[in-house]
Short mmCIF file of C-alpha atoms in Angstrom, two decimals:
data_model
loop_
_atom_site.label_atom_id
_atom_site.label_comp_id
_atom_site.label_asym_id
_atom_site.label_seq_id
_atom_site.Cartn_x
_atom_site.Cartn_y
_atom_site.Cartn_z
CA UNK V 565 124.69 195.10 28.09
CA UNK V 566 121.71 192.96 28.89
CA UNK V 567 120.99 191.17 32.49
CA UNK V 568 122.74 187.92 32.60
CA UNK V 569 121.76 185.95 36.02
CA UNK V 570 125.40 184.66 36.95
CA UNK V 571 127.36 186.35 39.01
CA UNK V 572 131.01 185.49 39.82
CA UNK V 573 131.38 184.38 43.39
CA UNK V 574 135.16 183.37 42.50
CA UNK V 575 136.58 184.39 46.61
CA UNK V 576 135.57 185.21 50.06
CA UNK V 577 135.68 188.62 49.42
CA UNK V 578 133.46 188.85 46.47
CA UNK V 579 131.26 186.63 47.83
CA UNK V 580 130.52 188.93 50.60
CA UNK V 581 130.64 192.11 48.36
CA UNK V 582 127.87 190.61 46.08
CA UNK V 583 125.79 189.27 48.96
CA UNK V 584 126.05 193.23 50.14
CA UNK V 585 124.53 194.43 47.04
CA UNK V 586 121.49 192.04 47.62
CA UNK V 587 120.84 192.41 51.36
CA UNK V 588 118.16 195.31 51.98
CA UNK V 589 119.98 196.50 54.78
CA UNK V 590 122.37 198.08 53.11
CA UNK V 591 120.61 200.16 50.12
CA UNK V 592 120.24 203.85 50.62
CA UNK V 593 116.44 204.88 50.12
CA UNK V 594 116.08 208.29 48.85
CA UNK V 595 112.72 210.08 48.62
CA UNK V 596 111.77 211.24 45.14
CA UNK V 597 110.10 214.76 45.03
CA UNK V 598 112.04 216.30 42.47
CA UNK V 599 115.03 215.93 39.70
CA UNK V 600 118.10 214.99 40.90
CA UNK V 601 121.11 212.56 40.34
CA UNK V 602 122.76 209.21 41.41
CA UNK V 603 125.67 208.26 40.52
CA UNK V 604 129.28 206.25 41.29
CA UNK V 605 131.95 207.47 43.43
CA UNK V 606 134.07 209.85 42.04
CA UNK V 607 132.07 210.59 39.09
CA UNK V 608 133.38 211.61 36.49
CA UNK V 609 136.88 209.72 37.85
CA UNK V 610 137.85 206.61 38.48
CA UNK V 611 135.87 204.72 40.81
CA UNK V 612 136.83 202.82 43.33
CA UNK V 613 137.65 198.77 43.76
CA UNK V 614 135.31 196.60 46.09
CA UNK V 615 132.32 198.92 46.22
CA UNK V 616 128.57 197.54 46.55
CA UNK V 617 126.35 200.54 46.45
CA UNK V 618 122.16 200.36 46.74
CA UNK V 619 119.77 203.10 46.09
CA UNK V 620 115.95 202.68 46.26
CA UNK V 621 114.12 205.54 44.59
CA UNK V 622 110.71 206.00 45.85
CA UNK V 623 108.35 208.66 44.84
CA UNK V 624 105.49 210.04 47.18
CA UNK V 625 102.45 209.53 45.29
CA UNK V 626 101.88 205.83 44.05
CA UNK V 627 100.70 207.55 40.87
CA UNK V 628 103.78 208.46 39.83
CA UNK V 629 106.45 206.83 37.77
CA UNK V 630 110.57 207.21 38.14
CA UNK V 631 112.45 207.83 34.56
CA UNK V 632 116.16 207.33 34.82
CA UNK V 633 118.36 208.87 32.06
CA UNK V 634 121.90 207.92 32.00
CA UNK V 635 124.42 210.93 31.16
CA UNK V 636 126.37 210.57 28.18
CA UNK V 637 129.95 209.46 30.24
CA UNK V 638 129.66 206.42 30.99
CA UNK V 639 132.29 203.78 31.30
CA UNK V 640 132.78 200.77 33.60
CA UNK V 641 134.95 197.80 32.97
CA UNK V 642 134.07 195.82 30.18
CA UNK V 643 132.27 192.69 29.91
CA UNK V 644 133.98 189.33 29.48
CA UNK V 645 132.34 186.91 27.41
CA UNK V 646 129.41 189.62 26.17
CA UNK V 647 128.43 189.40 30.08
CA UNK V 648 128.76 191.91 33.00
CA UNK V 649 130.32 189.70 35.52
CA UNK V 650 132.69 192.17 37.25
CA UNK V 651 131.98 195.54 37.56
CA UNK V 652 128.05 196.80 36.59
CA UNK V 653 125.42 198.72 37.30
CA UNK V 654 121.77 196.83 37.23
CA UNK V 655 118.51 198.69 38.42
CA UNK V 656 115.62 196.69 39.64
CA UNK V 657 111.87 196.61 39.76
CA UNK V 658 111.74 196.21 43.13
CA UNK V 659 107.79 195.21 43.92
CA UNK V 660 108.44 192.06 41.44
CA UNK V 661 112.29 191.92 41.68
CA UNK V 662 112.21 191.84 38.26
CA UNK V 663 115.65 192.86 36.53
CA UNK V 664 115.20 195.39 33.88
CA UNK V 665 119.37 195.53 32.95
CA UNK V 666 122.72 195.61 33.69
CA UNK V 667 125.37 197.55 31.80
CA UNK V 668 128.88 197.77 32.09
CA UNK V 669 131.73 198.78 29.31
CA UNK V 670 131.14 202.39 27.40
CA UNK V 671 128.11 201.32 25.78
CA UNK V 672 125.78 204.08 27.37
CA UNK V 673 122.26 202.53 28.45
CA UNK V 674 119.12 204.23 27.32
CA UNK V 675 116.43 205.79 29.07
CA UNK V 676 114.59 203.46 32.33
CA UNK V 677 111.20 204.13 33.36
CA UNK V 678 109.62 202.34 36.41
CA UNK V 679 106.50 200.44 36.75
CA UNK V 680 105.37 201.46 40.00
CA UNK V 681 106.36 204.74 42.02
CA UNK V 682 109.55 202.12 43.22
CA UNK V 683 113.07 201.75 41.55
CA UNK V 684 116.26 200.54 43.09
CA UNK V 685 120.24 201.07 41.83
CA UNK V 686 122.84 198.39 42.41
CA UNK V 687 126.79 199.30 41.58
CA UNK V 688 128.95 196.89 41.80
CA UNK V 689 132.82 197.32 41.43
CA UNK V 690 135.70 194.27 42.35
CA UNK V 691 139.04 194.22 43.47
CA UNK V 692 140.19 194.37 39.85
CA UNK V 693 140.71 196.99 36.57
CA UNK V 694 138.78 200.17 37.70
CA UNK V 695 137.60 202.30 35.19
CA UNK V 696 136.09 205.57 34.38
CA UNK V 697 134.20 207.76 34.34
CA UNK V 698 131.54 205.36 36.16
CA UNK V 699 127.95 206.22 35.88
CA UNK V 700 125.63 209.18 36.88
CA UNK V 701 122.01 208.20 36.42
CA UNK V 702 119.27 211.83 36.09
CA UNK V 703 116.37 210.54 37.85
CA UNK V 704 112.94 212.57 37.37
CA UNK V 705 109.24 211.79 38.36
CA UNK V 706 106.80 211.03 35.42
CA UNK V 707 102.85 210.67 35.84
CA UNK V 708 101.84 207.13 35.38
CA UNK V 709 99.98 206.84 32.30
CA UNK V 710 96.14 205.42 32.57
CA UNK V 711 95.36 202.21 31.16
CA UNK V 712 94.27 201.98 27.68
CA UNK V 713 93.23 199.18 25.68
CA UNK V 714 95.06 198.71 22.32
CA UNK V 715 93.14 199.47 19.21
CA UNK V 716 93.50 196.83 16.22
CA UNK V 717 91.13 196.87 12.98
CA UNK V 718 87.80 194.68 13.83
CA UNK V 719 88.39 192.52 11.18
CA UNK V 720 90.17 188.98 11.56
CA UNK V 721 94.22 189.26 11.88
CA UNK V 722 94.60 186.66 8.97
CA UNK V 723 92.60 189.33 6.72
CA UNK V 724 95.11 192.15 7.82
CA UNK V 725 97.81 193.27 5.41
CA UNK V 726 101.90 192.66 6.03
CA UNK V 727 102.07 196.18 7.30
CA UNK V 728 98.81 196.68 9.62
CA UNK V 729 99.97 192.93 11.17
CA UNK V 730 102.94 193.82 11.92
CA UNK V 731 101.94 197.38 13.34
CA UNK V 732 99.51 195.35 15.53
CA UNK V 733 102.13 192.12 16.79
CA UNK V 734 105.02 194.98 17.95
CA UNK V 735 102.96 195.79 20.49
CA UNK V 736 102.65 192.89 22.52
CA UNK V 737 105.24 191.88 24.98
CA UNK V 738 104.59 188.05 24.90
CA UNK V 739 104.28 185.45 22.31
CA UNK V 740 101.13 184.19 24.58
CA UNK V 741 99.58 187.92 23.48
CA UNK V 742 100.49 187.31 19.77
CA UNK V 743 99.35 184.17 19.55
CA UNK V 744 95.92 185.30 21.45
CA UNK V 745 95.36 187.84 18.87
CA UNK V 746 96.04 186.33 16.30
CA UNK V 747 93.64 182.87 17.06
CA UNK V 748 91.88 183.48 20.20
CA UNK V 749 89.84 180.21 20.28
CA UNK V 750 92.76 178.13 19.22
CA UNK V 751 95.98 179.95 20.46
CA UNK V 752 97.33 177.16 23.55
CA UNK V 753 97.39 174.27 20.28
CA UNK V 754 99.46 176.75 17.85
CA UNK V 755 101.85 177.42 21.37
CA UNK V 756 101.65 173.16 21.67
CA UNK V 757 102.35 172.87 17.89
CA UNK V 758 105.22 175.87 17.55
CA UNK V 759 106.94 174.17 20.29
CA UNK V 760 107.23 170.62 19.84
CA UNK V 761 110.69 169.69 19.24
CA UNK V 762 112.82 170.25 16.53
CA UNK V 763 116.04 170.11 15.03
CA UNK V 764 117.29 173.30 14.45
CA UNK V 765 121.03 174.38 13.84
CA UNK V 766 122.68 176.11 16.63
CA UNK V 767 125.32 179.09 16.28
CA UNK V 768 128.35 179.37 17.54
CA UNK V 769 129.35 180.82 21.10
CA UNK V 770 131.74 184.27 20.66
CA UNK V 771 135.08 183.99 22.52
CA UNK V 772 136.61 186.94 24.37
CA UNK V 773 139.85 186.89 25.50
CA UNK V 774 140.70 187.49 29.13
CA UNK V 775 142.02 190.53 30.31
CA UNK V 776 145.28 190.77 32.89
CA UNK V 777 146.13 193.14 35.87
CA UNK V 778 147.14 196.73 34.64
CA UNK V 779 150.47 198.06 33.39
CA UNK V 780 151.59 199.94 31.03
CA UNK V 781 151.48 197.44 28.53
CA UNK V 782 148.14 196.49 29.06
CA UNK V 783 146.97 199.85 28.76
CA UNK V 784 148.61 200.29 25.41
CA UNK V 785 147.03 196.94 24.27
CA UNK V 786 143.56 198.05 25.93
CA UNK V 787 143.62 200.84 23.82
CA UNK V 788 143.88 198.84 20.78
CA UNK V 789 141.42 196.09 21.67
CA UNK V 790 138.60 197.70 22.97
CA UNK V 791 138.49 201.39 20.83
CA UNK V 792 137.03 199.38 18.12
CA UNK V 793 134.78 196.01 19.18
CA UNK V 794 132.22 193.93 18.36
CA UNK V 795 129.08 196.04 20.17
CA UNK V 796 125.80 195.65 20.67
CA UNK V 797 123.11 196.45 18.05
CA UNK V 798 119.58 196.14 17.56
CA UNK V 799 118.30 195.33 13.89
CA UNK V 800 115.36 194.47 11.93
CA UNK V 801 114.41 191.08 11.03
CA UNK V 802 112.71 192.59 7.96
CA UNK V 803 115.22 195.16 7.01
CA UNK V 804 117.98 192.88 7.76
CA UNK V 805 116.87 189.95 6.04
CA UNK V 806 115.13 192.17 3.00
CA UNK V 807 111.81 190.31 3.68
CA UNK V 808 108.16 192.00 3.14
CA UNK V 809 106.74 188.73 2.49
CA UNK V 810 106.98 187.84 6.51
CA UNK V 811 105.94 189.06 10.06
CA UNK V 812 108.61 187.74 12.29
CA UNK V 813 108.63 188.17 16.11
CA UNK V 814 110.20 189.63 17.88
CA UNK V 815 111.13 192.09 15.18
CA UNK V 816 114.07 192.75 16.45
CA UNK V 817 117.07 191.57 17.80
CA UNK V 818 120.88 192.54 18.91
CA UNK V 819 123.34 190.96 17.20
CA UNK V 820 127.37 191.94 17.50
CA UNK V 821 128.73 194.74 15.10
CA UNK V 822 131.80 196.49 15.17
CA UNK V 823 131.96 200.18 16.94
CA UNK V 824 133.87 202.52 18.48
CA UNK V 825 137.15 205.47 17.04
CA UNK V 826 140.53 204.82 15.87
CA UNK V 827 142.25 207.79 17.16
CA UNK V 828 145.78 205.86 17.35
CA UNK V 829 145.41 203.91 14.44
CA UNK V 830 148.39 204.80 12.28
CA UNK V 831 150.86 207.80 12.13
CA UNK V 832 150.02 210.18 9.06
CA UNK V 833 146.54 208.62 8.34
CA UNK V 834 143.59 210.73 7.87
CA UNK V 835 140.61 208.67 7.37
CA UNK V 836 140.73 205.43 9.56
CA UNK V 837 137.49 203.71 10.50
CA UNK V 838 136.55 200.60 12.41
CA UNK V 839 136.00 197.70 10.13
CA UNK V 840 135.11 194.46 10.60
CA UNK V 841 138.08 191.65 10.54
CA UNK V 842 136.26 188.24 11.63
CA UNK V 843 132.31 188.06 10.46
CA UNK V 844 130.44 184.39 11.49
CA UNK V 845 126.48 183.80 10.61
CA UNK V 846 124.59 182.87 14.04
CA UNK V 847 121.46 181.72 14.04
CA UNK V 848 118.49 182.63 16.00
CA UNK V 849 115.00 181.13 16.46
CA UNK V 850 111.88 183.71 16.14
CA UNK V 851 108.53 183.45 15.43
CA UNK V 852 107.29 183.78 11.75
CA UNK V 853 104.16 184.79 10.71
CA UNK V 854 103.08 184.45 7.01
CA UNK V 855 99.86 184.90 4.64
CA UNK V 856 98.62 181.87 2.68
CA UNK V 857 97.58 182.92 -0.72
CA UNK V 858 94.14 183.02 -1.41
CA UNK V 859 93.18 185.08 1.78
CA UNK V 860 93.29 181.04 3.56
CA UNK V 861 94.50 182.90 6.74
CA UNK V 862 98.23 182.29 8.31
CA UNK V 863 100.98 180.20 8.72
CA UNK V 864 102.57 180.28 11.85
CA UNK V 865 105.91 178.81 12.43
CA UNK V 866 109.52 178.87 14.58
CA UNK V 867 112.23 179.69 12.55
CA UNK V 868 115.85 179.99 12.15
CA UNK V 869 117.18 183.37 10.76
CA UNK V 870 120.79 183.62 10.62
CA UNK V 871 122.19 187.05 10.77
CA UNK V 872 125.64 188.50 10.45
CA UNK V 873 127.72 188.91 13.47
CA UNK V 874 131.02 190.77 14.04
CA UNK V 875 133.61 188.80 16.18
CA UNK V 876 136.74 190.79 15.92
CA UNK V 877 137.09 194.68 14.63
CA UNK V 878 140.23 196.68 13.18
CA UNK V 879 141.28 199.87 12.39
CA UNK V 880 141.99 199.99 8.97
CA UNK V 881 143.15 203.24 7.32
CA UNK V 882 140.97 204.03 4.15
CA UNK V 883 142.97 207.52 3.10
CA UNK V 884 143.42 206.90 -0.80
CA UNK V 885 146.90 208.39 -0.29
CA UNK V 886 148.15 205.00 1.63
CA UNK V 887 147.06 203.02 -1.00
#
């Protein structure tokens, strides 16, 4: 689950559980000189309630990078609203505090390397719905790669074909760098001109219901509302949409689609798979990039894409025999 900025302060307690997970003091700093492990309390159990945990990784030689690889179980309590509010686990750049994610639910996070020979681990947990198994993060040193400049044909951009452009555009990490390379005498008036305003149609907002305290009830009715659920997934503008006409950027994005098992899902059924049961369009604003026939160069432009999202899954039982 990406980084969302809020963070629920709703009592006294939290307050001061959260403002524990920020304060320096209180982070564990744990020299780096070879492969090793951090991870939640009682790993691979149930962790516990009202925990704020800090570790700052730092590796001897400033030369040296920190790769985090999260094991397989993973599994904190999910988000509400498509946001980890409640229970996560976030790690930081910590020379430019720069937050590079924070996960909860059993969506396993992929593979964190850091920028400098710095990296810090915040675990959060709250008074309510523990899950498990937590989180155990391998951490491992890497040597910091030298600085290379990126190689691109010498010939203008607006000259390159669909497939060399868009080789060249995935590998910036701005719009400022796309729109450099692309017009480098000229690229602060296309940023002016691709963001004067607009009308634009906006999406709308996913719903989530809330979840209560635990009994056994609510542990039946977890089971069937969060085996199968709208997930995260990354897609391709261009596979997605079936265009080779366009360059769009970025050229990918995550959008909500249904995942996850049915294991309960009916008595005597062989073949049940998650389906979606609730599909909306949202739209979302990119850049496009296009070539004007006759070699005149390109078109540059925001644009709305609208792209299927999944708001509500099912298990529905696809063994012929049931009809």
């Amino acid at each position: 689950m990406p980084f969302a900025p809020d963070l629920v302060c709703d009592s006294l307690s939290r307050c001061a559980l959260l403002e524990g997970a920020r304060d320096p003091k209180h982070e564990k700093v744990v020299r780096v000189s070879t492969d090793g492990t951090v991870k939640s309390p009682d790993f691979p159990h149930t962790y516990p309630r009202n925990k704020a945990l800090v570790w700052r990784l730092i590796a001897a030689s400033e030369n040296t990078q920190i790769r985090l690889t999260f094991d397989e179980r993973f599994g904190l309590e999910e988000p509400e609203d498509g946001i980890c509010k409640y229970d996560f686990v976030e790690i930081e750049e910590p020379a430019e505090g720069t937050i590079l994610g924070r996960w909860c639910g059993s969506q396993r996070p992929g593979r964190q390397v850091s920028k400098g020979n710095q990296i810090r681990i915040r675990f959060v947990s709250d008074q309510y719905l523990p899950s498990k198994p937590g989180f155990c993060i391998h951490y491992s040193l890497v040597s910091a790669p030298h600085c290379t400049t990126p190689h691109f044909p010498p010939v203008p951009p607006s000259l390159h074909s669909v497939d060399v452009l868009t080789a060249a555009v995935s590998g910036f990490s701005t719009v400022e760098d796309v729109m450099k390379y692309l017009e480098p005498d000229r690229w602060q008036l296309d940023m002016e001109n691709l963001y004067k305003p607009t009308w634009h149609a906006l999406g709308k907002t996913f719903l989530h219901p809330k979840k209560s305290r635990v009994d056994l009830n609510a542990l039946k009715e977890e089971v069937r509302l969060y085996s199968c659920t709208p997930r995260n997934f990354s897609v391709s503008l261009r596979e997605e949409l079936r265009r080779t006409d366009a360059i769009f950027w970025p050229g990918c994005l995550l959008v909500k689609r249904c995942g996850g098992n049915c294991a309960c899902c009916a008595y005597g059924c062989h073949d049940c798979q998650c389906a979606p049961a609730k599909v909306t369009k949202k739209y979302h604003e990119v850049l496009q990039l296009k070539l004007r026939s006759g070699g005149r160069g390109l078109q540059k432009s925001l644009t709305d894409v609208h792209l299927e999202h999944h708001e509500e899954c099912a298990c529905i039982c696809k063994d012929s025999s049931r009809g």
